[in-house]
Every structure is written in structure tokens, then in C-alpha cells.
PDB file of C-alpha atoms and ligand atoms in Angstrom:
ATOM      1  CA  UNK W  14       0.000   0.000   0.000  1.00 85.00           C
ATOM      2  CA  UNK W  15       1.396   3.562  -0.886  1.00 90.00           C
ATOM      3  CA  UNK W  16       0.120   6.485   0.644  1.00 87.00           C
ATOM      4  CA  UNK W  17      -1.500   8.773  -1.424  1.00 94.00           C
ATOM      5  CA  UNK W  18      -1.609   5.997  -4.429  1.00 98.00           C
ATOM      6  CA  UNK W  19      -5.490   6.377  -5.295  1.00 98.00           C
ATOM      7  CA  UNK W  20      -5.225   2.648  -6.677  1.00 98.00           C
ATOM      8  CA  UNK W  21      -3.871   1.377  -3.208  1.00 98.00           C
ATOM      9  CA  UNK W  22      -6.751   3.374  -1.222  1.00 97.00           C
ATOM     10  CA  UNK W  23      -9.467   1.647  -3.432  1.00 97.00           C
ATOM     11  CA  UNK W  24      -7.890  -1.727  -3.374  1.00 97.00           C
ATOM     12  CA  UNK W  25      -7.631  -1.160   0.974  1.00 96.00           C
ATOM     13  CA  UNK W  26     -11.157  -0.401   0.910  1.00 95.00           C
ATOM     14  CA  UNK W  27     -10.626   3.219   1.781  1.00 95.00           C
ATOM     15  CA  UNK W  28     -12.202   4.478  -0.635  1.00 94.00           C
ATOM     16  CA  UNK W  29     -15.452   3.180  -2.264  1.00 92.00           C
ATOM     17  CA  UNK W  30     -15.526   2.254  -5.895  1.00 94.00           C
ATOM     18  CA  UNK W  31     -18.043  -0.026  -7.884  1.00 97.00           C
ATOM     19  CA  UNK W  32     -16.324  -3.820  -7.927  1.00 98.00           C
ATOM     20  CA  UNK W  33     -16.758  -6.100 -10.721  1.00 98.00           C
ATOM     21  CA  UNK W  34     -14.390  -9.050  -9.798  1.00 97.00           C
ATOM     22  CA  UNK W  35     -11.602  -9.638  -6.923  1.00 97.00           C
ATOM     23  CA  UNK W  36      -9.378 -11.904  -6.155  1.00 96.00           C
ATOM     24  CA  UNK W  37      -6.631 -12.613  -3.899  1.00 96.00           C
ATOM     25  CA  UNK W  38      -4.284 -10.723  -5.893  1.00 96.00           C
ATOM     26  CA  UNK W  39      -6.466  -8.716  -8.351  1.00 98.00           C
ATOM     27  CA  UNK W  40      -9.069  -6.425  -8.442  1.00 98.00           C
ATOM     28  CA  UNK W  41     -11.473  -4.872 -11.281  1.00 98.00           C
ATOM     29  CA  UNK W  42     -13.395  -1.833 -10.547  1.00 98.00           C
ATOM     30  CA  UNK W  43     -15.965  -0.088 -13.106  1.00 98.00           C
ATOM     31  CA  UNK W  44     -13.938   2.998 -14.421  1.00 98.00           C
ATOM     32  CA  UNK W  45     -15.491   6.617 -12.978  1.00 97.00           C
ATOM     33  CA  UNK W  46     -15.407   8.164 -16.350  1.00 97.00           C
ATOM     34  CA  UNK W  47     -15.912   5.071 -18.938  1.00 97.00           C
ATOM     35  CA  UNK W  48     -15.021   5.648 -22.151  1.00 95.00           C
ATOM     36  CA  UNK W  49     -17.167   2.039 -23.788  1.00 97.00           C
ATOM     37  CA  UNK W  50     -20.239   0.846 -22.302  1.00 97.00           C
ATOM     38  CA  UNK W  51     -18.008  -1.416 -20.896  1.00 98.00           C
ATOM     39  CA  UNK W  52     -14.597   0.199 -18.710  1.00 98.00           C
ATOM     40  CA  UNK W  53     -13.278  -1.716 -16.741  1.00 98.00           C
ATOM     41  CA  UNK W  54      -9.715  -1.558 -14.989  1.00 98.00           C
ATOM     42  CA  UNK W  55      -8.007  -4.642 -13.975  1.00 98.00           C
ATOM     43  CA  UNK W  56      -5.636  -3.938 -11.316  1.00 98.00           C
ATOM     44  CA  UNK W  57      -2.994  -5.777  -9.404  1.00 97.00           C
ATOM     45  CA  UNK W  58      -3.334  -5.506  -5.251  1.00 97.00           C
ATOM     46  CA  UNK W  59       0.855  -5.035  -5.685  1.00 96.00           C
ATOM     47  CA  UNK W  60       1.713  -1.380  -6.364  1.00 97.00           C
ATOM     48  CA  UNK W  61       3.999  -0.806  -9.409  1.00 97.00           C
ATOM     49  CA  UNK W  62       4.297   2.563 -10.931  1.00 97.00           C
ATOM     50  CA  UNK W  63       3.045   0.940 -14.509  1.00 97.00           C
ATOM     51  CA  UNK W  64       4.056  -1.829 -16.856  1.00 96.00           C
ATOM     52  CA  UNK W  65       7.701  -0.711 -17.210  1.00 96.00           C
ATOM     53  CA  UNK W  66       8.807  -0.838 -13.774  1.00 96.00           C
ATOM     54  CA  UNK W  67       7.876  -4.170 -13.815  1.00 96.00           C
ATOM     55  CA  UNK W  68      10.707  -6.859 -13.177  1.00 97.00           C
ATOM     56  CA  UNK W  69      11.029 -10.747 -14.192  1.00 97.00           C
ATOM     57  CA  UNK W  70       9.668 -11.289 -10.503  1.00 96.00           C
ATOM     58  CA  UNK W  71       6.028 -10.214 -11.480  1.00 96.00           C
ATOM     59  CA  UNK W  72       5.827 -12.206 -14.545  1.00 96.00           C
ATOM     60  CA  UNK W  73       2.813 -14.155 -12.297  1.00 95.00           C
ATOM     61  CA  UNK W  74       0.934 -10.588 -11.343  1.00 93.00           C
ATOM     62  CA  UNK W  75       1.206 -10.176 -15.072  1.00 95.00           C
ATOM     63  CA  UNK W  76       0.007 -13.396 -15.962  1.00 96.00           C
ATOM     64  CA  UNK W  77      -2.842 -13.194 -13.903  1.00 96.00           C
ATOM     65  CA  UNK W  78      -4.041  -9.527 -15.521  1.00 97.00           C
ATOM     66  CA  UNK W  79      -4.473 -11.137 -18.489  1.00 97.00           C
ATOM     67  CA  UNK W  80      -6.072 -14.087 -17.234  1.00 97.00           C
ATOM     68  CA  UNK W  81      -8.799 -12.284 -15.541  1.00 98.00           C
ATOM     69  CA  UNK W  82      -9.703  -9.959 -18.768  1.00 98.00           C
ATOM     70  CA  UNK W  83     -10.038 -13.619 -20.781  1.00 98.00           C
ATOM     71  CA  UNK W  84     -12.150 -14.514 -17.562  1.00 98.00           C
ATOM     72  CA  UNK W  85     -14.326 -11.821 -17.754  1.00 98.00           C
ATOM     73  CA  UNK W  86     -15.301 -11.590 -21.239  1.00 98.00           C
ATOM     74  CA  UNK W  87     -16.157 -15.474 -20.681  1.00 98.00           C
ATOM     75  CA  UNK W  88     -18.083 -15.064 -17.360  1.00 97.00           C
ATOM     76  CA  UNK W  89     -19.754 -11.902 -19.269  1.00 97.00           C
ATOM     77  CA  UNK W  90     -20.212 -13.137 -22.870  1.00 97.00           C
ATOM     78  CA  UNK W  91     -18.320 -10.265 -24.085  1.00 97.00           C
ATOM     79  CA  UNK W  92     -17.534 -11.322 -27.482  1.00 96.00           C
ATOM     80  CA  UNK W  93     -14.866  -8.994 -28.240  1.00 97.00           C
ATOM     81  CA  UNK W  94     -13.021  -6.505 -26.193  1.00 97.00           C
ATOM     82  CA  UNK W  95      -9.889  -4.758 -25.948  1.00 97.00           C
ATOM     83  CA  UNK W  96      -6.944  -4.161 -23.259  1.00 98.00           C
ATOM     84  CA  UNK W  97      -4.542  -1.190 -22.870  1.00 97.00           C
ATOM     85  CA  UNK W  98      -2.475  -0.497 -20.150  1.00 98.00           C
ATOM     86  CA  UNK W  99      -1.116   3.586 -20.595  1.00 98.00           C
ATOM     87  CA  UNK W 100       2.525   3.815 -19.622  1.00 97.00           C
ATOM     88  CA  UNK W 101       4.022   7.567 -18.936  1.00 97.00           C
ATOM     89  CA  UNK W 102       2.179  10.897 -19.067  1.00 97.00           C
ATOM     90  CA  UNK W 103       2.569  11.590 -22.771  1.00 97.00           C
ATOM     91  CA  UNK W 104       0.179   8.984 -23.355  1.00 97.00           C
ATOM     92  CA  UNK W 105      -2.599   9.937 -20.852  1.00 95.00           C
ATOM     93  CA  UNK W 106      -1.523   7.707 -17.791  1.00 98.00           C
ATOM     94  CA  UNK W 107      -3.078   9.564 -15.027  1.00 98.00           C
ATOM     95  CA  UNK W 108      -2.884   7.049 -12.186  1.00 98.00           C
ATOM     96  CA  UNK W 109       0.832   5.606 -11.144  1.00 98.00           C
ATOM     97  CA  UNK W 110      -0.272   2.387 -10.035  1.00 98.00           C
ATOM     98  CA  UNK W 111       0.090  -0.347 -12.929  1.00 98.00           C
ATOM     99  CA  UNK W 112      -3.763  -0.688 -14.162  1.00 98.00           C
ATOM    100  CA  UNK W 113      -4.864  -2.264 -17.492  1.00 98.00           C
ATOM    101  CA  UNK W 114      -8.283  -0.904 -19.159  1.00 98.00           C
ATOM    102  CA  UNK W 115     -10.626  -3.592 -20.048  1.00 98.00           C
ATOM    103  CA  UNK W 116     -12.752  -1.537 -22.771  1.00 98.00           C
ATOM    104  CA  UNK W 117     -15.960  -3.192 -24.784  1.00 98.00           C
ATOM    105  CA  UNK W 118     -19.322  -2.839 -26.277  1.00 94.00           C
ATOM    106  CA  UNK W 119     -19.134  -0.649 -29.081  1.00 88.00           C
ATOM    107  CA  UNK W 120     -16.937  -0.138 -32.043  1.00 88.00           C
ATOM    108  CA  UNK W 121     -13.418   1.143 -30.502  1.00 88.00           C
ATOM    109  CA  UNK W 122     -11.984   2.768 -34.024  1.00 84.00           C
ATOM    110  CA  UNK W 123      -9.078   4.218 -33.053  1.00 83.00           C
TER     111      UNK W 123
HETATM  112  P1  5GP K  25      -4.950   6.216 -16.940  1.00 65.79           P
HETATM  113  O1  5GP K  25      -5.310   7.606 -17.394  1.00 65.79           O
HETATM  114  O2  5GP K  25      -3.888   6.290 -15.842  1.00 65.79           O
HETATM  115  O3  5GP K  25      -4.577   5.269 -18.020  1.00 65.79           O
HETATM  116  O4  5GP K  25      -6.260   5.618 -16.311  1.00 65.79           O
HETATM  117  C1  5GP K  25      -6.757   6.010 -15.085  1.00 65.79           C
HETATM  118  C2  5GP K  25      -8.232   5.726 -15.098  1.00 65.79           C
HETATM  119  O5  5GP K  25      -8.693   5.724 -13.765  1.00 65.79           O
HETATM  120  C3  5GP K  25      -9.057   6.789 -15.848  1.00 65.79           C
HETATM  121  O6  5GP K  25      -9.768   6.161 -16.903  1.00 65.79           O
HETATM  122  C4  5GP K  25      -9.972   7.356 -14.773  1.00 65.79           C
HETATM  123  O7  5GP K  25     -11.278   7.625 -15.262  1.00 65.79           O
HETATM  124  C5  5GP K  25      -9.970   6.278 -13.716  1.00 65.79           C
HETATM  125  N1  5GP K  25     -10.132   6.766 -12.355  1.00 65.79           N
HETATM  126  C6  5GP K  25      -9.501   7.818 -11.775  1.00 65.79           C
HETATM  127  N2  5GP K  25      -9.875   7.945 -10.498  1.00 65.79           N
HETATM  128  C7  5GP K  25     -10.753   6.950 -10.248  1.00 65.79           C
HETATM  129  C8  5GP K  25     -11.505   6.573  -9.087  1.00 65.79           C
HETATM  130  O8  5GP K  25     -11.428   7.170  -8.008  1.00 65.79           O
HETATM  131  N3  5GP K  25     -12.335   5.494  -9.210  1.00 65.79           N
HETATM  132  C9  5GP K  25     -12.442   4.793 -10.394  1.00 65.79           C
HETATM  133  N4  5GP K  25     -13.269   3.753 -10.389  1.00 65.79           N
HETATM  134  N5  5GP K  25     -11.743   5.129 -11.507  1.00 65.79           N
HETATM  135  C10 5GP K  25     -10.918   6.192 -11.436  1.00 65.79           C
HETATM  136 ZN1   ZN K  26      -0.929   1.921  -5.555  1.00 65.79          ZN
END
């Protein structure tokens, strides 16, 4: 848990969000400002900055991110969907803990 991470206050239960699935080492949350019918963010209960400060050691927190998007769109029937993960300010990450967006329901053209 880092202070002041807003990630780490939701995933402590400090804050209240709207949760979709959890885990013991993952939870998705409905995003507050969706951008697809469907917005989801998958995130991992271990704080990392993003996806490139991760290290060979969480190859199994990043196995499971992926795992639970497949999971979803199976326990969902969402036939197709899509996954980004933002990494650095110049391309809109807002939040510094690692979080993936699990985005779906409409055409995404872009
Ligand atoms: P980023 O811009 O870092 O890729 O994504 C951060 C996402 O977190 C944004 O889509 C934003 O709408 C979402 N977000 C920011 N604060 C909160 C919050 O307090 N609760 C929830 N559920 N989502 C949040
Ligand atoms: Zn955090």
C-alpha cells in the first residue's frame, strides 16, 4: 500500500468504488469516467508505478491480468473486447499504479 496511491486506497477499501471481480491478488473496478459501455480496470493488489517498472519477478501478477480480462469476457459473454495499459504521461496515464483498461461494447476505431 502507498500512501496517497489512489489505486492502493481503493484496493484497501478506503475508498469506495463499484467492484466487478476480486481476487486474492487482483481487483477490477468499473472505471469513474468510462469511455465504452463497458470500462473496466483490472488492477494488481501489488503497487507498481506501470508496466515498465515491472521486473522478471512479477511475470505471475502479469500473468494473472491477463487471465482475468479472458475470464471476464467469458463469465460476461463479451464477445470482443480490448486491453490497454497507458505507460508515462505523454500517453494519458493519469494514475501511477500499474492498471490495465478492459474496454468493450461498441466499435473502438481508433
Ligand atoms: P490512466 O489515465 O492512468 O490510463 O487511467 C486512469 C483511469 O482511472 C481513468 O480512466 C480514470 O477515469 C480512472 N479513475 C480515476 N480515479 C478513479 C476513481 O477514483 N475510481 C475509479 N473507479 N476510476 C478512477
Ligand atoms: Zn498503488
Amino acid at each position: 500500500m502507498v500512501e496517497h496511491c489512489i489505486f492502493c486506497k481503493i484496493i484497501a477499501k478506503t475508498l469506495p468504488t463499484q467492484i466487478i471481480e476480486e481476487n486474492d491478488s487482483i481487483l477490477v473496478i468499473k472505471d469513474i469516467a468510462p469511455k465504452a459501455p463497458i470500462h473496466y480496470l483490472i488492477l494488481p493488489k501489488i503497487h507498481r508505478p506501470n508496466l515498465a517498472a515491472l521486473t522478471p519477478e512479477d511475470a505471475q501478477h502479469a500473468a494473472e491480468i491477463l487471465f482475468m480480462a479472458q475470464a471476464l469476457a467469458k463469465k460476461q459473454n463479451i464477445p470482443a473486447f480490448r486491453l490497454v495499459s497507458n505507460n508515462g504521461e505523454q500517453v494519458g496515464q493519469s494514475v501511477f499504479h500499474i492498471h490495465f483498461h478492459f474496454l468493450a461494447g461498441k466499435v473502438l476505431d481508433f
